[in-house]
CSV table of C-alpha atoms in Angstrom, one decimal:
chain,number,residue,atom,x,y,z
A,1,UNK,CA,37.9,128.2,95.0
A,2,UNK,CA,38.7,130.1,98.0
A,3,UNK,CA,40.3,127.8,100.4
A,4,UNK,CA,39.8,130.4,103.4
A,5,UNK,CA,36.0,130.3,102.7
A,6,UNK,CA,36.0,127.0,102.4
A,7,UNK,CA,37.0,126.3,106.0
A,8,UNK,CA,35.0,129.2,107.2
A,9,UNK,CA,38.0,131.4,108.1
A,10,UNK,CA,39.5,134.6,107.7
A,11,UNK,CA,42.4,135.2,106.1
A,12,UNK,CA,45.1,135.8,108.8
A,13,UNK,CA,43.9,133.0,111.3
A,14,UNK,CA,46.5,131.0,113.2
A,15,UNK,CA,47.1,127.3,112.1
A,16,UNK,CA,45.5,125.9,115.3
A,17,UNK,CA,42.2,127.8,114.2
A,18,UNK,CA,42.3,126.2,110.9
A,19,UNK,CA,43.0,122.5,112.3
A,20,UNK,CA,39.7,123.5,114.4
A,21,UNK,CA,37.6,124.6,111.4
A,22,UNK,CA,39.1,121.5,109.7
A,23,UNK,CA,38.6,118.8,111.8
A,24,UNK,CA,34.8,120.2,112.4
A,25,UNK,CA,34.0,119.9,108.2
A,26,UNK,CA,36.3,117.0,108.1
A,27,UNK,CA,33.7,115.5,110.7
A,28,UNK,CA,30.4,116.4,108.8
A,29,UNK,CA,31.2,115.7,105.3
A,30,UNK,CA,33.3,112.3,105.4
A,31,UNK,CA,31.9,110.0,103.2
A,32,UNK,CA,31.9,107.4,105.6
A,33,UNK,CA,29.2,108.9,107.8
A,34,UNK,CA,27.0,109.7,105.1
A,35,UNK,CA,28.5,113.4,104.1
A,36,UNK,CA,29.1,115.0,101.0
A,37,UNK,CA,32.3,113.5,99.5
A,38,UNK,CA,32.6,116.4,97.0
A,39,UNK,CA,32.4,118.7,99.9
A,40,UNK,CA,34.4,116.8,102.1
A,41,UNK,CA,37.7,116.9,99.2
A,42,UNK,CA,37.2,120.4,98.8
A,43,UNK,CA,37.8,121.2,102.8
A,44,UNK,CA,40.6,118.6,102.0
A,45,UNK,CA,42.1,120.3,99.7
A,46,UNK,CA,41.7,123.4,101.6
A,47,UNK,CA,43.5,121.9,104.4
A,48,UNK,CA,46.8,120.5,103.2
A,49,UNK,CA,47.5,124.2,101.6
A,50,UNK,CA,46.7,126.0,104.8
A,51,UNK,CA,48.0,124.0,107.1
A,52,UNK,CA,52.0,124.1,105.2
A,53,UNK,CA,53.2,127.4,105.6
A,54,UNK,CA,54.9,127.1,102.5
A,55,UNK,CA,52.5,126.0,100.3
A,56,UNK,CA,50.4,128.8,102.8
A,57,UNK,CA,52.6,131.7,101.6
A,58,UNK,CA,52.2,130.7,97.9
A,59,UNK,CA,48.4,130.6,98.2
A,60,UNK,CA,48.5,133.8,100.0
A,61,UNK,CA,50.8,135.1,96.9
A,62,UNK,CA,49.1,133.9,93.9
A,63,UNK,CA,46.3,133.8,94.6
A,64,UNK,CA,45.4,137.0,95.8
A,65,UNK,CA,47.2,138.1,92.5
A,66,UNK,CA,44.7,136.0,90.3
A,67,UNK,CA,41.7,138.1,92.4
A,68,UNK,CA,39.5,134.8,92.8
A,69,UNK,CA,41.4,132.9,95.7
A,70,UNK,CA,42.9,130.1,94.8
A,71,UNK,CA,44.5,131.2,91.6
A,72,UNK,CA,47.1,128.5,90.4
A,73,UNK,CA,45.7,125.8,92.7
A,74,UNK,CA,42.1,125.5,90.6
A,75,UNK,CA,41.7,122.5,88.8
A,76,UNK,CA,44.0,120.1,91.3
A,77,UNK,CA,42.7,117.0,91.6
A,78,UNK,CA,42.7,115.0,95.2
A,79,UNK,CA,41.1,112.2,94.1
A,80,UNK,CA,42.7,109.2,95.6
A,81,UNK,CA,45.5,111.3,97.0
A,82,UNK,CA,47.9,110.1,99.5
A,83,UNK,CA,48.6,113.6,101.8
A,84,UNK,CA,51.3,113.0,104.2
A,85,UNK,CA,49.6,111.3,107.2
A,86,UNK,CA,52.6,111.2,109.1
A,87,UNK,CA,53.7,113.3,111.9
A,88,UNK,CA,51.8,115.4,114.9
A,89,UNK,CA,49.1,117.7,113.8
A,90,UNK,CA,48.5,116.4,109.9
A,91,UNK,CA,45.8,114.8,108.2
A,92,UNK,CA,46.3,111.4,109.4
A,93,UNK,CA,45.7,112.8,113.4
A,94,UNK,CA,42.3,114.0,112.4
A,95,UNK,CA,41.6,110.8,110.5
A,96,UNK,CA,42.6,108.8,113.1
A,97,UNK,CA,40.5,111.1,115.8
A,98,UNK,CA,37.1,110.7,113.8
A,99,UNK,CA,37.7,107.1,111.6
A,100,UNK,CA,40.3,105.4,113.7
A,101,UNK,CA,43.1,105.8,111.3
A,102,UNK,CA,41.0,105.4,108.1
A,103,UNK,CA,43.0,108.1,105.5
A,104,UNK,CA,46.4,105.4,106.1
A,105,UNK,CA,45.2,104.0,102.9
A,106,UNK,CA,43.1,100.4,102.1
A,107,UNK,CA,44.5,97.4,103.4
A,108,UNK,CA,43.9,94.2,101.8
A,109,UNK,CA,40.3,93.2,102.6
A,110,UNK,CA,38.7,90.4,103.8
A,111,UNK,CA,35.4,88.7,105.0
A,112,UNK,CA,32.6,91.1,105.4
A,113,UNK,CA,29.2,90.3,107.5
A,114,UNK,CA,26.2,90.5,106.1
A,115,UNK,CA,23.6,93.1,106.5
A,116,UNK,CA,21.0,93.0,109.1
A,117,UNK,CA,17.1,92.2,107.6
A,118,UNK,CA,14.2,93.9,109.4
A,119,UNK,CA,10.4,92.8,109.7
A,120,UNK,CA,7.3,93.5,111.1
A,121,UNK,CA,5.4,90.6,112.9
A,122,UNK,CA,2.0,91.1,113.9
A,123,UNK,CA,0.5,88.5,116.2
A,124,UNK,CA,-2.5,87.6,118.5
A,125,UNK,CA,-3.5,89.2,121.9
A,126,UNK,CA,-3.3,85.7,122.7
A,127,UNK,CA,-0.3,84.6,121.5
A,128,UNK,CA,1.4,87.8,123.1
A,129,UNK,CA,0.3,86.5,126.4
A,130,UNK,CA,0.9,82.8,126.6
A,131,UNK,CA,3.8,82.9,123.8
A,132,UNK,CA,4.0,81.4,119.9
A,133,UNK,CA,6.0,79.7,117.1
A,134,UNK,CA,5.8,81.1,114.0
A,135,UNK,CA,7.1,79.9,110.7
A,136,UNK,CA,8.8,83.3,108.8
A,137,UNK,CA,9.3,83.6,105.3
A,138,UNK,CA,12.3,85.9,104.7
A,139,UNK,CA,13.7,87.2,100.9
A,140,UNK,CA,17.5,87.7,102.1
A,141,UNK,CA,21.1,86.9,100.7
A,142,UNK,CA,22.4,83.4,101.3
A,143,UNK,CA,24.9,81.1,100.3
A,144,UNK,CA,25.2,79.9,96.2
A,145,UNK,CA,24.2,76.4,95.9
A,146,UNK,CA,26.2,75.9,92.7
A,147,UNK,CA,30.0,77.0,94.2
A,148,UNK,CA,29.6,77.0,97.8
A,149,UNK,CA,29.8,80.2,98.5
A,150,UNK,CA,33.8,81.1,96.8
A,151,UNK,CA,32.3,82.5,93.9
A,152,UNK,CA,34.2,80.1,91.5
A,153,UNK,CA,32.4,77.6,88.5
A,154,UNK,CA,32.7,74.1,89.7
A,155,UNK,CA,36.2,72.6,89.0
A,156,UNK,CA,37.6,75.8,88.4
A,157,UNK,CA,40.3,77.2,90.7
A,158,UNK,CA,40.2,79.9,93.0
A,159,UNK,CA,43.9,81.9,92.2
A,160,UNK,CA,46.0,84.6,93.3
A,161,UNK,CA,44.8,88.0,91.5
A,162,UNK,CA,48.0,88.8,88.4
A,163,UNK,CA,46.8,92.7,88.8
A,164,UNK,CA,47.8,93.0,92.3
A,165,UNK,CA,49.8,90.0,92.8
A,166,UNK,CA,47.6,89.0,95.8
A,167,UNK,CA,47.9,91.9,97.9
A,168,UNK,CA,44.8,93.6,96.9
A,169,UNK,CA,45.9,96.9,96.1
A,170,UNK,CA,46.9,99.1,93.6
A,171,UNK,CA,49.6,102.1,94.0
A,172,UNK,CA,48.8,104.7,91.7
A,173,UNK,CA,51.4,107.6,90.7
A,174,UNK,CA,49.4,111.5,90.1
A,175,UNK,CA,50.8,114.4,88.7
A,176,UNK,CA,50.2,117.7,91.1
A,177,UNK,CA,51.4,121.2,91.0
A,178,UNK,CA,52.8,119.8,94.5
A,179,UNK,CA,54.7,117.1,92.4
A,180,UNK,CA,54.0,113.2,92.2
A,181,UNK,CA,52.2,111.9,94.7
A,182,UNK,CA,51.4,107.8,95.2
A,183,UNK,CA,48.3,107.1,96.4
A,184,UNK,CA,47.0,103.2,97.8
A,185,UNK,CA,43.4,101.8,96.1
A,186,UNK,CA,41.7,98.7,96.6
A,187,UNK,CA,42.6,96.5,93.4
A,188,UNK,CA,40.7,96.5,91.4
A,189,UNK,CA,39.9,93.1,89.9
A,190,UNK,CA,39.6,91.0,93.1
A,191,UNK,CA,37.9,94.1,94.9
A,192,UNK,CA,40.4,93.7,97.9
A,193,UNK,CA,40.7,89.7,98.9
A,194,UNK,CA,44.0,89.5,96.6
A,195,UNK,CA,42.2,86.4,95.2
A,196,UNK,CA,39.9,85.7,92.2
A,197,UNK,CA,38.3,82.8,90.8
A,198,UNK,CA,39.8,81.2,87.7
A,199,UNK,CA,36.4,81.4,86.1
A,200,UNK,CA,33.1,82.6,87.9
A,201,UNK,CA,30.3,80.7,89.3
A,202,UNK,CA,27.5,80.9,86.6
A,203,UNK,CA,25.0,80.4,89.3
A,204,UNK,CA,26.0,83.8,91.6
A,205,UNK,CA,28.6,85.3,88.7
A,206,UNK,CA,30.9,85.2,91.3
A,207,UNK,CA,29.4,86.9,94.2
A,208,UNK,CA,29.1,83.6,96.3
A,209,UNK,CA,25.6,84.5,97.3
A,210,UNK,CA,22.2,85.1,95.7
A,211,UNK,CA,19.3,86.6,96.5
A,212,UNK,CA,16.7,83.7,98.0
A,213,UNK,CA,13.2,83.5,99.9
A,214,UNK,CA,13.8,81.3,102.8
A,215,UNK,CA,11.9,79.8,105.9
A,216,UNK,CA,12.9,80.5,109.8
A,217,UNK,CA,11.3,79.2,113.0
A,218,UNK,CA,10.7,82.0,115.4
A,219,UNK,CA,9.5,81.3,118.7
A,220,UNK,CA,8.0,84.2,120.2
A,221,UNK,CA,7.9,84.3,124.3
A,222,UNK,CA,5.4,84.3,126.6
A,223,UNK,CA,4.6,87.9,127.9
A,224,UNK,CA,6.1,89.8,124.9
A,225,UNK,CA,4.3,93.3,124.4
A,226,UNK,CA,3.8,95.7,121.6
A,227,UNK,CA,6.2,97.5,119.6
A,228,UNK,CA,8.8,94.9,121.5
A,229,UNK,CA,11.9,94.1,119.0
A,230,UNK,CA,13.0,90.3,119.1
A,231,UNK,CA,16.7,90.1,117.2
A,232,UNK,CA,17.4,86.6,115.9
A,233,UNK,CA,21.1,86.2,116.0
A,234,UNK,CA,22.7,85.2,112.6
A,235,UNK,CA,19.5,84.9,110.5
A,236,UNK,CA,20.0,88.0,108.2
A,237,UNK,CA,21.9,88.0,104.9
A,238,UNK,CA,24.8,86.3,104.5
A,239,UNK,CA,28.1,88.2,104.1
A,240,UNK,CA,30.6,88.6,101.2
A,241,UNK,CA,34.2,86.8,100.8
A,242,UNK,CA,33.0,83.7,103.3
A,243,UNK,CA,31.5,86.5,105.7
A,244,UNK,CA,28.9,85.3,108.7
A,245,UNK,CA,25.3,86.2,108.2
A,246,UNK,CA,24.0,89.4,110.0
A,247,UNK,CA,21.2,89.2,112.3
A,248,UNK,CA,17.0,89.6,111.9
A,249,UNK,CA,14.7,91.7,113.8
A,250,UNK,CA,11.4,91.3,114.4
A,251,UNK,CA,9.4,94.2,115.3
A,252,UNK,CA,6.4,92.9,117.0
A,253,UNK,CA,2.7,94.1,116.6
A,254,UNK,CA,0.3,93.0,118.6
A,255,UNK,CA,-3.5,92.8,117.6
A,256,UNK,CA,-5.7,95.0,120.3
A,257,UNK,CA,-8.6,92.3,122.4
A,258,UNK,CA,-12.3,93.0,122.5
A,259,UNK,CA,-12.3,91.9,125.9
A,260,UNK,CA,-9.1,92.7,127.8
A,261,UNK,CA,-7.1,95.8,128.1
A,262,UNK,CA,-3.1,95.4,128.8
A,263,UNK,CA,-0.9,97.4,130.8
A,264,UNK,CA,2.3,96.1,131.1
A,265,UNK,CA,2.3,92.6,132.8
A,266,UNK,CA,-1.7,93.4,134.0
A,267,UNK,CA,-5.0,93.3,132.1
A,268,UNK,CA,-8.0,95.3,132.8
A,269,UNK,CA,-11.6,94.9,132.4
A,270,UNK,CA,-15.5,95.9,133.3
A,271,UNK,CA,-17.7,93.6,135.4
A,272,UNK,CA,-21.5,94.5,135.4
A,273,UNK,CA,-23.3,93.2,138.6
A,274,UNK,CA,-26.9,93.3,139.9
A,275,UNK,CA,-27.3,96.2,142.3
A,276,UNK,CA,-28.6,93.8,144.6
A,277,UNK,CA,-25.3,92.0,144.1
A,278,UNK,CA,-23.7,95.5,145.2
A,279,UNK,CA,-26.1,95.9,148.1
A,280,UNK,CA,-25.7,92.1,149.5
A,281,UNK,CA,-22.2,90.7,147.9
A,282,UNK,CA,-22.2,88.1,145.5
A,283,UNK,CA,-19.4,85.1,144.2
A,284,UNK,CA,-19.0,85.5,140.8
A,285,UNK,CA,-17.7,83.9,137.8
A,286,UNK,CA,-15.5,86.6,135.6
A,287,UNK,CA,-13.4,86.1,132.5
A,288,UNK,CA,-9.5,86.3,132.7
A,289,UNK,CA,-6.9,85.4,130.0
A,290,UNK,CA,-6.3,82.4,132.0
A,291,UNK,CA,-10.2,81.3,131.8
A,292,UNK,CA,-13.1,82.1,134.5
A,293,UNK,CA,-12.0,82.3,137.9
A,294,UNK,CA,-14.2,83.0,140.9
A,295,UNK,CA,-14.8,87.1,142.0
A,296,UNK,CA,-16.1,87.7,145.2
A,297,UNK,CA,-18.3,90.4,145.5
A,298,UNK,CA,-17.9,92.4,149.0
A,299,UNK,CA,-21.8,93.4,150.3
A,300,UNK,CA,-21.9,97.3,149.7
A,301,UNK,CA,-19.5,97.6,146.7
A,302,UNK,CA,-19.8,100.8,145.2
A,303,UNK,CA,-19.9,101.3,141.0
A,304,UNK,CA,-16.6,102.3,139.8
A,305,UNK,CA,-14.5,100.1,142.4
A,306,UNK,CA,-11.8,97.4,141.1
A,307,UNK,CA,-11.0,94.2,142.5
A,308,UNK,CA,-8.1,92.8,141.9
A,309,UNK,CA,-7.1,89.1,141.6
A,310,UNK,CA,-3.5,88.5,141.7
A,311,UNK,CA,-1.6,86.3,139.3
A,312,UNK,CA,-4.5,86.6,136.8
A,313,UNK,CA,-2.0,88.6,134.4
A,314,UNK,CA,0.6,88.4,131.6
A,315,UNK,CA,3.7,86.3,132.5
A,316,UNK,CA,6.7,88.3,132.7
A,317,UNK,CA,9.2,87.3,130.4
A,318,UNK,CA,11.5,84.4,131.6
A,319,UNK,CA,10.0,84.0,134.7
A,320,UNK,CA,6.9,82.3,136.7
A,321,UNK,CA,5.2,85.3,138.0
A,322,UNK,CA,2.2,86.7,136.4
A,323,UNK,CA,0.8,90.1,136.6
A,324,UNK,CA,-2.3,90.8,138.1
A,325,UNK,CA,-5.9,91.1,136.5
A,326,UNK,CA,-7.8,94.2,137.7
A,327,UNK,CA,-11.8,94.5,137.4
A,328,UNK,CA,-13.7,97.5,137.7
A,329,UNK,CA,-17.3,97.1,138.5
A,330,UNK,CA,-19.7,98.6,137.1
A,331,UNK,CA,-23.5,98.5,138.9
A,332,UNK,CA,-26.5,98.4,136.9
A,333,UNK,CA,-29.9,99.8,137.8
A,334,UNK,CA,-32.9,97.8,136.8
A,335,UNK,CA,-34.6,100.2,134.1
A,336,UNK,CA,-37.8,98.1,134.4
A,337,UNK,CA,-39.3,95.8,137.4
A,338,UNK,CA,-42.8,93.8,138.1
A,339,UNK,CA,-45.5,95.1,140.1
A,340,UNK,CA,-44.2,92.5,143.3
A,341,UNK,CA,-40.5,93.8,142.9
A,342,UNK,CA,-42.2,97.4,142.9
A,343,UNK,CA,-43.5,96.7,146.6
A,344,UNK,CA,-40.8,95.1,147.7
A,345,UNK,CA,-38.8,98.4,146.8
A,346,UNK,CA,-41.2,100.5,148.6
A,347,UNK,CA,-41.0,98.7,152.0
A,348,UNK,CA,-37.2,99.3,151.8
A,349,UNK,CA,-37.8,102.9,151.7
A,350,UNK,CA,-40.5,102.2,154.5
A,351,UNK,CA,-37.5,100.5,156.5
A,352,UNK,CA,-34.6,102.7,155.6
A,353,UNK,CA,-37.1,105.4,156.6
A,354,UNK,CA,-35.9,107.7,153.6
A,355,UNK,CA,-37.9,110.7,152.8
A,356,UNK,CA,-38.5,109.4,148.9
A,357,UNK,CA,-41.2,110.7,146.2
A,358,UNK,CA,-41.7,107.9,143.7
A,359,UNK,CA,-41.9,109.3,139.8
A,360,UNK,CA,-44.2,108.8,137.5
A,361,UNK,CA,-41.8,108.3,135.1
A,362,UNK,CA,-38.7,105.6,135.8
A,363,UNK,CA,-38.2,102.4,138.2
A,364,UNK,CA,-42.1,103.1,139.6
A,365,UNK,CA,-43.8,104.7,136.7
């Protein structure tokens, strides 16, 4: 392996540049943001030769002897290695820029929360507007009947881990063509929490949890709208080692209406009126969400117009104000009328003193 590849640079660059290229690979391949860990121990490796000017010079010598860069260095393994994290510009200033101090080795761990569950909810028009209860059914993580949750068989003992005498690590010494180095792991029999049952919960084999379908009561507000994400506060798996339960959220889908159309807190919808209606005015009854309410009908309202009644909406959430409810009307033209209607027609033209042929075909045919 050529470490100067490996970090991207060339050959003569100043140790500030190779801190740069590092902390950038460092960055990208960590494990713990989902990189490459193969990857990310290479640029390692890389790193703590280039950055000693020592170990620098050696590289330089040998390897450029052996023709393939890297020559005397191949075949060193960094697993589980404990660099020197200590003092300005090492490792452990990078680690602690990007992972807040995360290559300092493993302390002893402890509760973890559980994970988050996610679901998609799909409810009424209705129930979106006026608000709903719903009983869930859930498959999730949760507590072990049987031990309560420690992990350990009933009447057995929970008891300090012998491997790592309760501290829950494990130093381990490795051979390198640097010379021993001691690295810091999790232990592990008791994964961490310096403490293991005496003999495992049969129900859980020690885990403390199990995998169960449960029942939650979600109550949905009033004026929630589609796509909207409702997060249940501690109703998600339970955690390991005594850890709380994470949280649910509910992604909400809302059936579409035959009869009302919803933009944000208002609804829309088509009124068809007499043209008559149009020509005189009219008092109506129209359909809301909220049940029929009266319309008036100004004399000479035009097709297309809206009339708007206010508070007819969708609640907004938390509060007692409604949106409004907007109707566009929509005129229709008799297609066919009696013989009287026909002459009652005509003496409108007669009085509007329009200059009007009568078709054949149509209203008069």
């Amino acid at each position: 392996m050529d470490y100067y590849k490996t970090l991207g640079v060339e050959k003569g660059v100043s140790e500030t540049e190779i801190k740069k290229a590092y902390r950038k690979l460092a960055q990208k391949y960590h494990p713990d943001t989902g990189g490459d860990e193969k990857k990310f121990k290479e640029v390692t490796e890389a790193y703590e030769v280039l950055s000693d000017k020592q170990k620098r010079a050696q590289y330089d010598q040998f390897g450029s002897a052996g023709g393939g860069g890297g020559a005397g260095f191949n075949g060193f393994d960094f697993n589980n290695v404990n660099f020197d994290f200590g003092g300005s510009g090492g490792i452990g200033d990078i680690f602690d820029t990007f992972f807040g101090g995360g290559g300092r080795g493993r302390k002893k761990t402890g509760p973890t929360r559980g994970s988050d569950v996610e679901m998609v909810l799909q409810i009424e028009f209705e129930e979106a507007i006026f608000g709903v209860s719903k009983e869930l059914e859930i498959s999730a993580y949760d507590q072990c009947d049987t031990c309560s949750g420690n992990g350990a068989e009933p009447g057995s003992e929970i008891k300090t881990c012998d491997t790592c005498s309760g501290t829950g690590q494990q130093v381990r010494m490795q051979r390198t063509p640097f010379g021993q180095i001691q690295s810091t792991v999790l232990c592990s029999s008791c994964s961490g929490e310096g403490k293991i049952p005496e003999k495992k919960c049969h129900g859980c084999e020690g885990q403390g949890r199990l995998l169960k379908t449960k029942k939650i009561n979600a109550k949905i507000p009033a004026g929630i709208h589609d796509q909207a994400v409702m997060k249940l506060s501690g109703k998600g798996e339970i955690g390991l080692r005594g850890g709380g339960h994470g949280d649910l959220y509910l992604h909400i889908s809302v059936r579409p209406s035959k009869t009302f159309e919803r933009i944000k807190q208002d609804i829309y919808t088509k009124q068809h009126i007499h043209v008559l209606q149009a020509i005189m005015g009219d008092e109506i009854k129209t359909k809301t969400v909220h049940g029929e309410v009266d319309l008036v009908i100004p004399a000479g309202t035009q097709s297309g117009s809206v009339l708007k009644l206010k508070e007819q909406g969708v609640p907004h959430i938390g509060s007692s104000h409604k949106g409004d409810h907007h109707v566009k009307i929509v005129v229709d033209i008799p297609k066919k009328v009696s013989s009287k209607e026909k002459d009652h027609y005509k003496a409108l033209i007669e009085l509007s003193k329009l200059d009007i042929t009568p078709q054949s075909r149509g209203l008069f045919g």
